[in-house]
Every structure is written in C-alpha cells, then in structure tokens.
Amino acid sequence: MSLVIKQGNCCLIDHWEFIAKLYKDVLFEENYQSYTLSAKLFSITSEVRTRKRKKVYEELSIETSKIKRMYEEFIAKVPNSIKERISQKYNILDTSSVRDFSASLFQSTIFDHHSINGGSTSDIPLKCKIQNEYFLIPPNSRFYYGSVNEECHKLDNGIFDLVIADPPWWNRYIRRLKNANEQLSYEMMYNEDIAAIPLSNLLSSNCLVAVWCTNSPANIQAVKNLIFRNWGVRYVASWHWLKVAVDLSPICPFGTGSTKQPYEMLIIGKVGSVAPIPDGQLIVSIPSALHSHKPPLLDLLKPYINKEQPRILELFARYLLPDTTSVGYEPLKWQHISFSE
C-alpha cells in the first residue's frame, strides 16, 4: 500500500505507487533494474448508466448511504493538487483501449504452472526465469500453485499471523465468462466449499483473518456465521474498498437493490488477541483493469498484529507480496514481466 492521504476512517491509497516502490531495485544477473505495473492499467474512467429504471426514485440502502456520505465528506477534503496529480498520472487511455490492453495481457500470460512451488529468501526483489518466461519475485516470498484446499494441507507445518483470502464466489456473471473462455482458471466455489478449506490448523494463537467478499447479503452472512465459524475465527469488523476513476469519482453510481456498486467488502475476523480493529473503515483507490485485482493491504492490517515480523498467508492469490506465502491457481500471473514497464 502507498498511502496518499488519510482523514478519520477514510484513506486514499495508490496501488501503482506501491508496486513502483516495491520493484524500484530488482536484481537480475548482477545488475539492478526498476519496474512497475503499466500505468495504462489504471486509466479507469467512470461508468455512466443510461438504462431506464422502472421506478423514478429508489432509496439507497443504509449501508450504501453511509458509504456514499463518508466518501463525499472525505473527497471534499482532498486537496485539489492531489486530485490534479492523480488525474494527470493515470488519464492515459480511453475505456475501450484499457479493456483491449488488459485483455491482450491476459491472453498472452496463460501458463501451465501446475504443481510449481517456489519463492525467494532474498531481502531484495528478483527477476527470475520460470519455464522460459521472466517474472518479478518480491522479497522473502513463497508461492504454491494449485488447489487452495490441497495446498493448505501441505502447509500444515506453517503457522500464520495474518491471512488474506479473495475467494472466487459463485455468481452467474463469472459463470458466463468461464463458458465463453475455457482458459479462465477462476474456479467458482460455493460458501460451503470455502468454509471447508482446512485453515484452522494454520492460524497462530493470535491471528488476523481478512476475507474479500461480494456485496451479496448471503455471502456476507456466510463469512460471518459459516466460514469464520468453521475456521475457528471470530468476526470483528467490516471495511469497504471504494473504487474510483482517475478523477476520483466512483467508477459507477451508488446503486439500489442488487445493482452494481462501486465498492467491495473486506470482512475481518480474529483468533486470540489482536489490537482493537475499527469498524467501518473506507479505503479509496483507483482499481486496475485486471480482473479482481485487489489493492495490497498489508500496511493497513499489520499494525493490528502484535508481532514485528508476522507470517502472512494469502489464499487465491493473483500476485505476490513481500514476506507472504501465496497460494492459488494464478499466484504468478501478474508477476509476468509483460505487465510491467
């Protein structure tokens, strides 16, 4: 995470800046090189809804109204100099070009890494060759490519202080994507399958668990009452990630009912004793055009763990993080050198 500004329970972070700092000095064949994600991936503009609604006026839910109010109060305090700097930095491509660019990167980075495990014990980032392709590997990181259920059994000797999970929740939209593109390795899971992940034996006596969740009420309740219970975790707080465009406006209007929202939820639980975690935090950032590319939150979560060097586990990982063990079908995908400049 690269913090831009914080006001009360709201903060603006810059995902691109985090990557730029992380890979500022990458070691490759005794030379140092600098990399960051292509800024084109963050050239996100706001969506405009033109569809006619059946009702002239519908009230926002209590939760959506609260998030909207927090955002409006927060963004009014962000200096114009920051708004202008961000807009100049990322306003590079139009929406269609960004989608085409993202799709071309996806298609060109489909690899068969089944059962490949690896990582780095170096304190500096490395550029490594894996199956004749180059990838960026962050400091002190490990990755396990495969089914989260199976790989968690192999990690039975590991105990982690912070766990972050981004499950592939079952939904009709992703199902249509998979039907249209068999190359997608995004395997949807039912709530009961996620709850069955053998995680409880991997949690330290004082551990923080954070799960990315859709805005589906059924999924939210499943995390709190089914998944956390099966993992031996107690629910403590809910945060929201508000996705904004290059002009810092929400990527789409705040919606009513089951319509698309410009935010996602992070549900946080704990085992044992951790520092008090505030409820209702709002994280604002420009998302990348890559599917389900969540912002790095280690710097926001680690302060609540009473440990100088916590052991960190990420499940369903799509990219690698420093000092973290990453597990899933795509932990290396966005580490490929083609995503970087």
mmCIF file of C-alpha atoms in Angstrom:
data_model
loop_
_atom_site.group_PDB
_atom_site.id
_atom_site.type_symbol
_atom_site.label_atom_id
_atom_site.label_comp_id
_atom_site.label_asym_id
_atom_site.label_seq_id
_atom_site.Cartn_x
_atom_site.Cartn_y
_atom_site.Cartn_z
ATOM 1 C CA MET A 1 0.000 0.000 0.000
ATOM 2 C CA SER A 2 1.130 3.548 -0.691
ATOM 3 C CA LEU A 3 -0.902 5.966 1.414
ATOM 4 C CA VAL A 4 -1.782 9.240 -0.329
ATOM 5 C CA ILE A 5 -3.956 10.863 2.339
ATOM 6 C CA LYS A 6 -5.907 9.774 5.430
ATOM 7 C CA GLN A 7 -8.832 11.559 7.070
ATOM 8 C CA GLY A 8 -10.605 9.897 10.001
ATOM 9 C CA ASN A 9 -11.894 6.464 8.919
ATOM 10 C CA CYS A 10 -11.124 7.099 5.231
ATOM 11 C CA CYS A 11 -7.887 6.803 3.300
ATOM 12 C CA LEU A 12 -6.791 7.160 -0.323
ATOM 13 C CA ILE A 13 -4.143 4.683 -1.450
ATOM 14 C CA ASP A 14 -2.169 4.242 -4.674
ATOM 15 C CA HIS A 15 -1.716 0.635 -5.867
ATOM 16 C CA TRP A 16 0.604 1.650 -8.714
ATOM 17 C CA GLU A 17 2.868 3.560 -6.331
ATOM 18 C CA PHE A 18 3.152 0.509 -4.065
ATOM 19 C CA ILE A 19 4.408 -1.594 -6.980
ATOM 20 C CA ALA A 20 6.793 1.156 -8.104
ATOM 21 C CA LYS A 21 8.427 1.288 -4.675
ATOM 22 C CA LEU A 22 8.479 -2.495 -4.299
ATOM 23 C CA TYR A 23 10.315 -3.094 -7.580
ATOM 24 C CA LYS A 24 12.471 0.018 -7.629
ATOM 25 C CA ASP A 25 15.692 -2.034 -7.469
ATOM 26 C CA VAL A 26 15.256 -5.519 -8.957
ATOM 27 C CA LEU A 27 18.312 -7.761 -9.114
ATOM 28 C CA PHE A 28 18.885 -9.567 -12.404
ATOM 29 C CA GLU A 29 22.210 -11.094 -13.461
ATOM 30 C CA GLU A 30 24.202 -8.888 -11.068
ATOM 31 C CA ASN A 31 22.509 -5.716 -12.340
ATOM 32 C CA TYR A 32 19.680 -3.644 -10.862
ATOM 33 C CA GLN A 33 16.591 -2.652 -12.847
ATOM 34 C CA SER A 34 13.403 -0.763 -11.923
ATOM 35 C CA TYR A 35 9.878 -1.931 -12.755
ATOM 36 C CA THR A 36 6.285 -1.026 -12.047
ATOM 37 C CA LEU A 37 2.889 -2.034 -13.365
ATOM 38 C CA SER A 38 1.917 -0.257 -16.551
ATOM 39 C CA ALA A 39 0.101 2.943 -15.599
ATOM 40 C CA LYS A 40 -2.252 2.258 -18.532
ATOM 41 C CA LEU A 41 -3.924 -0.411 -16.406
ATOM 42 C CA PHE A 42 -5.114 2.302 -14.005
ATOM 43 C CA SER A 43 -6.564 4.600 -16.658
ATOM 44 C CA ILE A 44 -10.082 3.980 -15.342
ATOM 45 C CA THR A 45 -12.993 6.301 -16.131
ATOM 46 C CA SER A 46 -16.438 6.437 -14.545
ATOM 47 C CA GLU A 47 -19.313 4.397 -15.950
ATOM 48 C CA VAL A 48 -22.476 6.223 -16.958
ATOM 49 C CA ARG A 49 -25.726 4.292 -16.569
ATOM 50 C CA THR A 50 -28.180 5.004 -19.355
ATOM 51 C CA ARG A 51 -30.593 2.157 -18.629
ATOM 52 C CA LYS A 52 -34.089 3.331 -17.748
ATOM 53 C CA ARG A 53 -35.274 2.350 -14.300
ATOM 54 C CA LYS A 54 -38.754 1.072 -13.554
ATOM 55 C CA LYS A 55 -39.052 3.467 -10.625
ATOM 56 C CA VAL A 56 -38.382 7.178 -10.823
ATOM 57 C CA TYR A 57 -36.815 7.197 -7.360
ATOM 58 C CA GLU A 58 -35.421 4.468 -5.157
ATOM 59 C CA GLU A 59 -33.749 4.899 -1.807
ATOM 60 C CA LEU A 60 -30.226 3.675 -1.228
ATOM 61 C CA SER A 61 -29.709 1.084 1.493
ATOM 62 C CA ILE A 62 -28.496 2.254 4.886
ATOM 63 C CA GLU A 63 -25.062 0.773 4.207
ATOM 64 C CA THR A 64 -24.745 2.330 0.737
ATOM 65 C CA SER A 65 -25.933 5.717 2.020
ATOM 66 C CA LYS A 66 -23.330 5.608 4.790
ATOM 67 C CA ILE A 67 -20.506 4.761 2.379
ATOM 68 C CA LYS A 68 -21.649 7.483 -0.045
ATOM 69 C CA ARG A 69 -21.751 10.064 2.752
ATOM 70 C CA MET A 70 -18.294 9.046 4.042
ATOM 71 C CA TYR A 71 -16.860 9.293 0.535
ATOM 72 C CA GLU A 72 -18.394 12.718 -0.149
ATOM 73 C CA GLU A 73 -17.118 14.142 3.146
ATOM 74 C CA PHE A 74 -13.680 12.649 2.563
ATOM 75 C CA ILE A 75 -13.240 13.670 -1.076
ATOM 76 C CA ALA A 76 -14.242 17.258 -0.261
ATOM 77 C CA LYS A 77 -11.158 17.459 1.995
ATOM 78 C CA VAL A 78 -8.703 16.025 -0.536
ATOM 79 C CA PRO A 79 -6.561 18.931 -1.833
ATOM 80 C CA ASN A 80 -7.035 19.862 -5.494
ATOM 81 C CA SER A 81 -3.297 19.428 -6.014
ATOM 82 C CA ILE A 82 -3.615 15.704 -5.216
ATOM 83 C CA LYS A 83 -6.674 15.315 -7.460
ATOM 84 C CA GLU A 84 -4.883 17.009 -10.365
ATOM 85 C CA ARG A 85 -1.701 14.985 -9.869
ATOM 86 C CA ILE A 86 -3.600 11.676 -9.907
ATOM 87 C CA SER A 87 -5.639 12.651 -12.955
ATOM 88 C CA GLN A 88 -2.533 13.650 -14.909
ATOM 89 C CA LYS A 89 -0.760 10.472 -13.871
ATOM 90 C CA TYR A 90 -3.426 7.966 -14.959
ATOM 91 C CA ASN A 91 -5.612 9.680 -17.559
ATOM 92 C CA ILE A 92 -3.813 7.949 -20.440
ATOM 93 C CA LEU A 93 -6.253 5.787 -22.406
ATOM 94 C CA ASP A 94 -9.974 5.683 -23.128
ATOM 95 C CA THR A 95 -12.085 2.896 -21.626
ATOM 96 C CA SER A 96 -12.138 0.745 -24.759
ATOM 97 C CA SER A 97 -8.347 0.917 -25.140
ATOM 98 C CA VAL A 98 -7.814 -0.004 -21.495
ATOM 99 C CA ARG A 99 -10.047 -3.070 -21.859
ATOM 100 C CA ASP A 100 -8.243 -4.141 -25.026
ATOM 101 C CA PHE A 101 -4.855 -3.668 -23.373
ATOM 102 C CA SER A 102 -5.895 -5.678 -20.305
ATOM 103 C CA ALA A 103 -7.400 -8.459 -22.436
ATOM 104 C CA SER A 104 -4.260 -8.759 -24.555
ATOM 105 C CA LEU A 105 -2.114 -9.093 -21.435
ATOM 106 C CA PHE A 106 -4.416 -11.776 -20.067
ATOM 107 C CA GLN A 107 -4.298 -13.826 -23.254
ATOM 108 C CA SER A 108 -0.508 -13.571 -23.568
ATOM 109 C CA THR A 109 0.141 -14.747 -19.998
ATOM 110 C CA ILE A 110 -1.668 -18.089 -19.837
ATOM 111 C CA PHE A 111 0.836 -20.571 -18.420
ATOM 112 C CA ASP A 112 0.705 -24.137 -17.179
ATOM 113 C CA HIS A 113 2.350 -23.814 -13.772
ATOM 114 C CA HIS A 114 0.553 -26.756 -12.199
ATOM 115 C CA SER A 115 2.315 -28.019 -9.039
ATOM 116 C CA ILE A 116 5.121 -25.455 -9.311
ATOM 117 C CA ASN A 117 6.275 -24.139 -5.942
ATOM 118 C CA GLY A 118 8.980 -21.570 -5.345
ATOM 119 C CA GLY A 119 9.925 -18.219 -3.916
ATOM 120 C CA SER A 120 12.801 -16.145 -2.652
ATOM 121 C CA THR A 121 14.605 -15.730 0.671
ATOM 122 C CA SER A 122 16.362 -12.613 -0.603
ATOM 123 C CA ASP A 123 15.739 -9.238 1.044
ATOM 124 C CA ILE A 124 15.592 -7.595 -2.383
ATOM 125 C CA PRO A 125 13.243 -8.234 -5.329
ATOM 126 C CA LEU A 126 14.460 -10.543 -8.082
ATOM 127 C CA LYS A 127 13.787 -11.103 -11.766
ATOM 128 C CA CYS A 128 13.629 -14.863 -12.312
ATOM 129 C CA LYS A 129 13.181 -17.195 -15.257
ATOM 130 C CA ILE A 130 10.482 -19.834 -14.858
ATOM 131 C CA GLN A 131 9.696 -22.122 -17.783
ATOM 132 C CA ASN A 132 11.449 -19.740 -20.197
ATOM 133 C CA GLU A 133 9.414 -16.721 -19.044
ATOM 134 C CA TYR A 134 10.539 -13.881 -16.767
ATOM 135 C CA PHE A 135 8.723 -12.989 -13.540
ATOM 136 C CA LEU A 136 9.280 -10.471 -10.748
ATOM 137 C CA ILE A 137 9.599 -12.065 -7.307
ATOM 138 C CA PRO A 138 9.252 -9.796 -4.225
ATOM 139 C CA PRO A 139 11.498 -10.132 -1.151
ATOM 140 C CA ASN A 140 11.020 -13.084 1.227
ATOM 141 C CA SER A 141 8.049 -14.529 -0.619
ATOM 142 C CA ARG A 142 6.847 -18.021 -1.468
ATOM 143 C CA PHE A 143 4.201 -19.336 -3.840
ATOM 144 C CA TYR A 144 2.319 -22.622 -4.191
ATOM 145 C CA TYR A 145 0.468 -23.206 -7.451
ATOM 146 C CA GLY A 146 -2.633 -25.392 -7.186
ATOM 147 C CA SER A 147 -5.893 -26.014 -5.363
ATOM 148 C CA VAL A 148 -6.156 -23.971 -2.169
ATOM 149 C CA ASN A 149 -7.656 -26.956 -0.350
ATOM 150 C CA GLU A 150 -4.804 -29.271 -1.340
ATOM 151 C CA GLU A 151 -2.030 -26.752 -0.814
ATOM 152 C CA CYS A 152 -3.295 -25.831 2.668
ATOM 153 C CA HIS A 153 -2.837 -29.476 3.674
ATOM 154 C CA LYS A 154 0.783 -29.242 2.508
ATOM 155 C CA LEU A 155 1.277 -26.113 4.649
ATOM 156 C CA ASP A 156 0.313 -27.984 7.806
ATOM 157 C CA ASN A 157 3.648 -27.176 9.435
ATOM 158 C CA GLY A 158 3.210 -23.442 8.833
ATOM 159 C CA ILE A 159 1.577 -21.113 11.346
ATOM 160 C CA PHE A 160 0.448 -17.688 10.119
ATOM 161 C CA ASP A 161 -0.355 -14.444 11.947
ATOM 162 C CA LEU A 162 -2.228 -12.759 9.100
ATOM 163 C CA VAL A 163 -4.366 -14.451 6.450
ATOM 164 C CA ILE A 164 -5.941 -12.673 3.480
ATOM 165 C CA ALA A 165 -8.358 -14.531 1.203
ATOM 166 C CA ASP A 166 -10.062 -13.479 -2.032
ATOM 167 C CA PRO A 167 -12.380 -16.436 -2.751
ATOM 168 C CA PRO A 168 -13.906 -16.947 -6.206
ATOM 169 C CA TRP A 169 -17.505 -16.551 -5.055
ATOM 170 C CA TRP A 170 -20.081 -18.319 -7.184
ATOM 171 C CA ASN A 171 -22.038 -15.939 -9.398
ATOM 172 C CA ARG A 172 -23.766 -16.041 -12.786
ATOM 173 C CA TYR A 173 -21.550 -13.385 -14.386
ATOM 174 C CA ILE A 174 -18.323 -15.305 -13.746
ATOM 175 C CA ARG A 175 -20.072 -18.489 -14.886
ATOM 176 C CA ARG A 176 -20.852 -16.824 -18.219
ATOM 177 C CA LEU A 177 -17.224 -15.705 -18.517
ATOM 178 C CA LYS A 178 -15.985 -19.256 -17.984
ATOM 179 C CA ASN A 179 -18.424 -20.610 -20.545
ATOM 180 C CA ALA A 180 -17.139 -18.036 -23.037
ATOM 181 C CA ASN A 181 -13.458 -18.602 -22.236
ATOM 182 C CA GLU A 182 -12.364 -22.065 -21.136
ATOM 183 C CA GLN A 183 -8.870 -20.718 -20.397
ATOM 184 C CA LEU A 184 -10.098 -18.885 -17.303
ATOM 185 C CA SER A 185 -8.713 -20.675 -14.243
ATOM 186 C CA TYR A 186 -11.174 -18.847 -12.000
ATOM 187 C CA GLU A 187 -12.919 -21.749 -10.310
ATOM 188 C CA MET A 188 -16.082 -20.632 -8.578
ATOM 189 C CA MET A 189 -16.779 -22.019 -5.119
ATOM 190 C CA TYR A 190 -19.922 -22.371 -3.050
ATOM 191 C CA ASN A 191 -19.933 -20.985 0.505
ATOM 192 C CA GLU A 192 -19.759 -24.482 1.991
ATOM 193 C CA ASP A 193 -16.660 -25.279 -0.088
ATOM 194 C CA ILE A 194 -14.884 -22.140 1.132
ATOM 195 C CA ALA A 195 -15.812 -22.992 4.718
ATOM 196 C CA ALA A 196 -14.279 -26.448 4.220
ATOM 197 C CA ILE A 197 -10.798 -25.061 3.478
ATOM 198 C CA PRO A 198 -8.549 -26.562 6.215
ATOM 199 C CA LEU A 199 -7.339 -23.249 7.602
ATOM 200 C CA SER A 200 -7.791 -23.595 11.349
ATOM 201 C CA ASN A 201 -4.555 -25.578 11.811
ATOM 202 C CA LEU A 202 -2.592 -22.834 10.029
ATOM 203 C CA LEU A 203 -3.631 -19.970 12.323
ATOM 204 C CA SER A 204 -1.411 -18.734 15.140
ATOM 205 C CA SER A 205 -2.815 -18.244 18.627
ATOM 206 C CA ASN A 206 -3.139 -14.504 17.907
ATOM 207 C CA CYS A 207 -4.140 -14.131 14.269
ATOM 208 C CA LEU A 208 -5.970 -11.738 11.957
ATOM 209 C CA VAL A 209 -8.072 -13.079 9.052
ATOM 210 C CA ALA A 210 -9.405 -10.810 6.274
ATOM 211 C CA VAL A 211 -11.747 -12.074 3.556
ATOM 212 C CA TRP A 212 -12.742 -10.143 0.437
ATOM 213 C CA CYS A 213 -16.465 -10.561 -0.123
ATOM 214 C CA THR A 214 -19.060 -9.580 -2.703
ATOM 215 C CA ASN A 215 -21.967 -7.343 -1.678
ATOM 216 C CA SER A 216 -24.316 -10.335 -1.651
ATOM 217 C CA PRO A 217 -26.082 -10.479 1.754
ATOM 218 C CA ALA A 218 -25.963 -14.286 1.585
ATOM 219 C CA ASN A 219 -22.173 -14.298 1.113
ATOM 220 C CA ILE A 220 -21.632 -11.707 3.839
ATOM 221 C CA GLN A 221 -23.637 -13.763 6.335
ATOM 222 C CA ALA A 222 -21.825 -16.913 5.202
ATOM 223 C CA VAL A 223 -18.437 -15.376 6.041
ATOM 224 C CA LYS A 224 -19.555 -14.238 9.478
ATOM 225 C CA ASN A 225 -21.635 -17.253 10.511
ATOM 226 C CA LEU A 226 -20.352 -20.225 8.499
ATOM 227 C CA ILE A 227 -16.855 -19.704 7.105
ATOM 228 C CA PHE A 228 -15.357 -17.942 10.128
ATOM 229 C CA ARG A 229 -17.016 -20.449 12.465
ATOM 230 C CA ASN A 230 -15.520 -23.408 10.598
ATOM 231 C CA TRP A 231 -12.096 -21.769 10.628
ATOM 232 C CA GLY A 232 -12.287 -21.007 14.358
ATOM 233 C CA VAL A 233 -12.347 -17.256 13.717
ATOM 234 C CA ARG A 234 -14.454 -14.581 15.446
ATOM 235 C CA TYR A 235 -15.874 -11.712 13.382
ATOM 236 C CA VAL A 236 -14.728 -8.233 14.476
ATOM 237 C CA ALA A 237 -15.124 -5.641 11.678
ATOM 238 C CA SER A 238 -16.159 -4.827 8.119
ATOM 239 C CA TRP A 239 -14.253 -2.439 5.849
ATOM 240 C CA HIS A 240 -15.117 -1.249 2.357
ATOM 241 C CA TRP A 241 -12.976 -0.657 -0.703
ATOM 242 C CA LEU A 242 -14.418 2.143 -2.842
ATOM 243 C CA LYS A 243 -13.215 2.009 -6.447
ATOM 244 C CA VAL A 244 -12.778 5.406 -8.085
ATOM 245 C CA ALA A 245 -11.856 6.701 -11.539
ATOM 246 C CA VAL A 246 -8.896 8.901 -12.446
ATOM 247 C CA ASP A 247 -10.904 11.976 -11.417
ATOM 248 C CA LEU A 248 -11.567 10.282 -8.026
ATOM 249 C CA SER A 249 -15.298 9.934 -8.711
ATOM 250 C CA PRO A 250 -16.862 6.485 -8.066
ATOM 251 C CA ILE A 251 -16.390 4.140 -11.037
ATOM 252 C CA CYS A 252 -20.176 3.756 -11.202
ATOM 253 C CA PRO A 253 -23.129 5.373 -9.407
ATOM 254 C CA PHE A 254 -24.117 4.136 -5.967
ATOM 255 C CA GLY A 255 -26.945 1.729 -6.721
ATOM 256 C CA THR A 256 -30.120 0.455 -5.146
ATOM 257 C CA GLY A 257 -31.167 -3.124 -4.556
ATOM 258 C CA SER A 258 -28.943 -5.701 -6.237
ATOM 259 C CA THR A 259 -27.477 -3.329 -8.835
ATOM 260 C CA LYS A 260 -23.717 -2.991 -9.232
ATOM 261 C CA GLN A 261 -21.977 -0.949 -6.542
ATOM 262 C CA PRO A 262 -18.663 0.933 -6.760
ATOM 263 C CA TYR A 263 -17.416 -0.799 -3.620
ATOM 264 C CA GLU A 264 -16.486 -4.223 -2.255
ATOM 265 C CA MET A 265 -16.316 -5.503 1.297
ATOM 266 C CA LEU A 266 -13.436 -6.769 3.407
ATOM 267 C CA ILE A 267 -14.656 -8.814 6.380
ATOM 268 C CA ILE A 268 -12.182 -9.115 9.235
ATOM 269 C CA GLY A 269 -12.024 -11.700 11.995
ATOM 270 C CA LYS A 270 -9.539 -12.739 14.642
ATOM 271 C CA VAL A 271 -8.194 -15.600 16.674
ATOM 272 C CA GLY A 272 -6.950 -14.823 20.171
ATOM 273 C CA SER A 273 -5.765 -11.298 20.940
ATOM 274 C CA VAL A 274 -5.045 -8.562 18.400
ATOM 275 C CA ALA A 275 -5.125 -4.780 18.652
ATOM 276 C CA PRO A 276 -8.630 -3.227 18.543
ATOM 277 C CA ILE A 277 -9.782 -3.033 14.918
ATOM 278 C CA PRO A 278 -12.053 -0.107 13.950
ATOM 279 C CA ASP A 279 -15.259 -0.970 12.144
ATOM 280 C CA GLY A 280 -16.398 0.864 9.023
ATOM 281 C CA GLN A 281 -13.048 1.860 7.506
ATOM 282 C CA LEU A 282 -13.273 3.157 3.912
ATOM 283 C CA ILE A 283 -10.355 2.516 1.548
ATOM 284 C CA VAL A 284 -10.442 4.579 -1.650
ATOM 285 C CA SER A 285 -8.297 3.758 -4.686
ATOM 286 C CA ILE A 286 -8.209 3.509 -8.453
ATOM 287 C CA PRO A 287 -8.548 -0.191 -9.373
ATOM 288 C CA SER A 288 -6.531 -1.732 -12.155
ATOM 289 C CA ALA A 289 -8.240 -3.074 -15.276
ATOM 290 C CA LEU A 290 -7.127 -6.605 -14.357
ATOM 291 C CA HIS A 291 -9.956 -8.844 -13.191
ATOM 292 C CA SER A 292 -10.335 -8.959 -9.402
ATOM 293 C CA HIS A 293 -7.028 -7.157 -8.836
ATOM 294 C CA LYS A 294 -7.342 -6.187 -5.174
ATOM 295 C CA PRO A 295 -5.181 -3.439 -3.633
ATOM 296 C CA PRO A 296 -2.349 -4.524 -1.305
ATOM 297 C CA LEU A 297 -3.475 -4.011 2.310
ATOM 298 C CA LEU A 298 -0.540 -5.385 4.306
ATOM 299 C CA ASP A 299 0.437 -1.948 5.625
ATOM 300 C CA LEU A 300 -3.120 -1.327 6.818
ATOM 301 C CA LEU A 301 -3.562 -4.695 8.531
ATOM 302 C CA LYS A 302 -0.147 -5.468 10.030
ATOM 303 C CA PRO A 303 -0.327 -2.761 12.748
ATOM 304 C CA TYR A 304 -3.128 -4.722 14.436
ATOM 305 C CA ILE A 305 -0.896 -7.759 14.931
ATOM 306 C CA ASN A 306 1.367 -7.706 17.964
ATOM 307 C CA LYS A 307 4.364 -9.056 16.108
ATOM 308 C CA GLU A 308 7.328 -7.334 14.447
ATOM 309 C CA GLN A 309 7.595 -9.786 11.555
ATOM 310 C CA PRO A 310 4.238 -11.537 11.159
ATOM 311 C CA ARG A 311 3.974 -14.606 8.949
ATOM 312 C CA ILE A 312 1.460 -13.850 6.193
ATOM 313 C CA LEU A 313 -0.636 -16.171 4.029
ATOM 314 C CA GLU A 314 -2.711 -15.156 1.008
ATOM 315 C CA LEU A 315 -5.273 -17.576 -0.406
ATOM 316 C CA PHE A 316 -6.488 -17.416 -4.027
ATOM 317 C CA ALA A 317 -3.541 -15.140 -4.768
ATOM 318 C CA ARG A 318 -3.262 -13.475 -8.144
ATOM 319 C CA TYR A 319 0.035 -11.735 -7.485
ATOM 320 C CA LEU A 320 2.863 -11.978 -4.958
ATOM 321 C CA LEU A 321 3.526 -9.777 -1.947
ATOM 322 C CA PRO A 322 6.690 -9.378 0.138
ATOM 323 C CA ASP A 323 7.037 -11.518 3.274
ATOM 324 C CA THR A 324 3.994 -13.515 2.156
ATOM 325 C CA THR A 325 3.165 -17.108 1.222
ATOM 326 C CA SER A 326 0.771 -17.037 -1.746
ATOM 327 C CA VAL A 327 -1.466 -19.955 -2.729
ATOM 328 C CA GLY A 328 -3.768 -20.437 -5.712
ATOM 329 C CA TYR A 329 -4.045 -21.184 -9.412
ATOM 330 C CA GLU A 330 -2.591 -17.833 -10.517
ATOM 331 C CA PRO A 331 -0.037 -16.568 -7.966
ATOM 332 C CA LEU A 332 2.490 -15.763 -10.703
ATOM 333 C CA LYS A 333 0.217 -14.434 -13.448
ATOM 334 C CA TRP A 334 0.508 -10.711 -12.700
ATOM 335 C CA GLN A 335 4.191 -11.101 -11.842
ATOM 336 C CA HIS A 336 4.997 -11.678 -15.511
ATOM 337 C CA ILE A 337 7.343 -9.076 -16.906
ATOM 338 C CA SER A 338 4.852 -8.072 -19.636
ATOM 339 C CA PHE A 339 2.652 -6.348 -17.034
ATOM 340 C CA SER A 340 5.486 -4.036 -16.080
ATOM 341 C CA GLU A 341 7.290 -1.046 -17.501
#
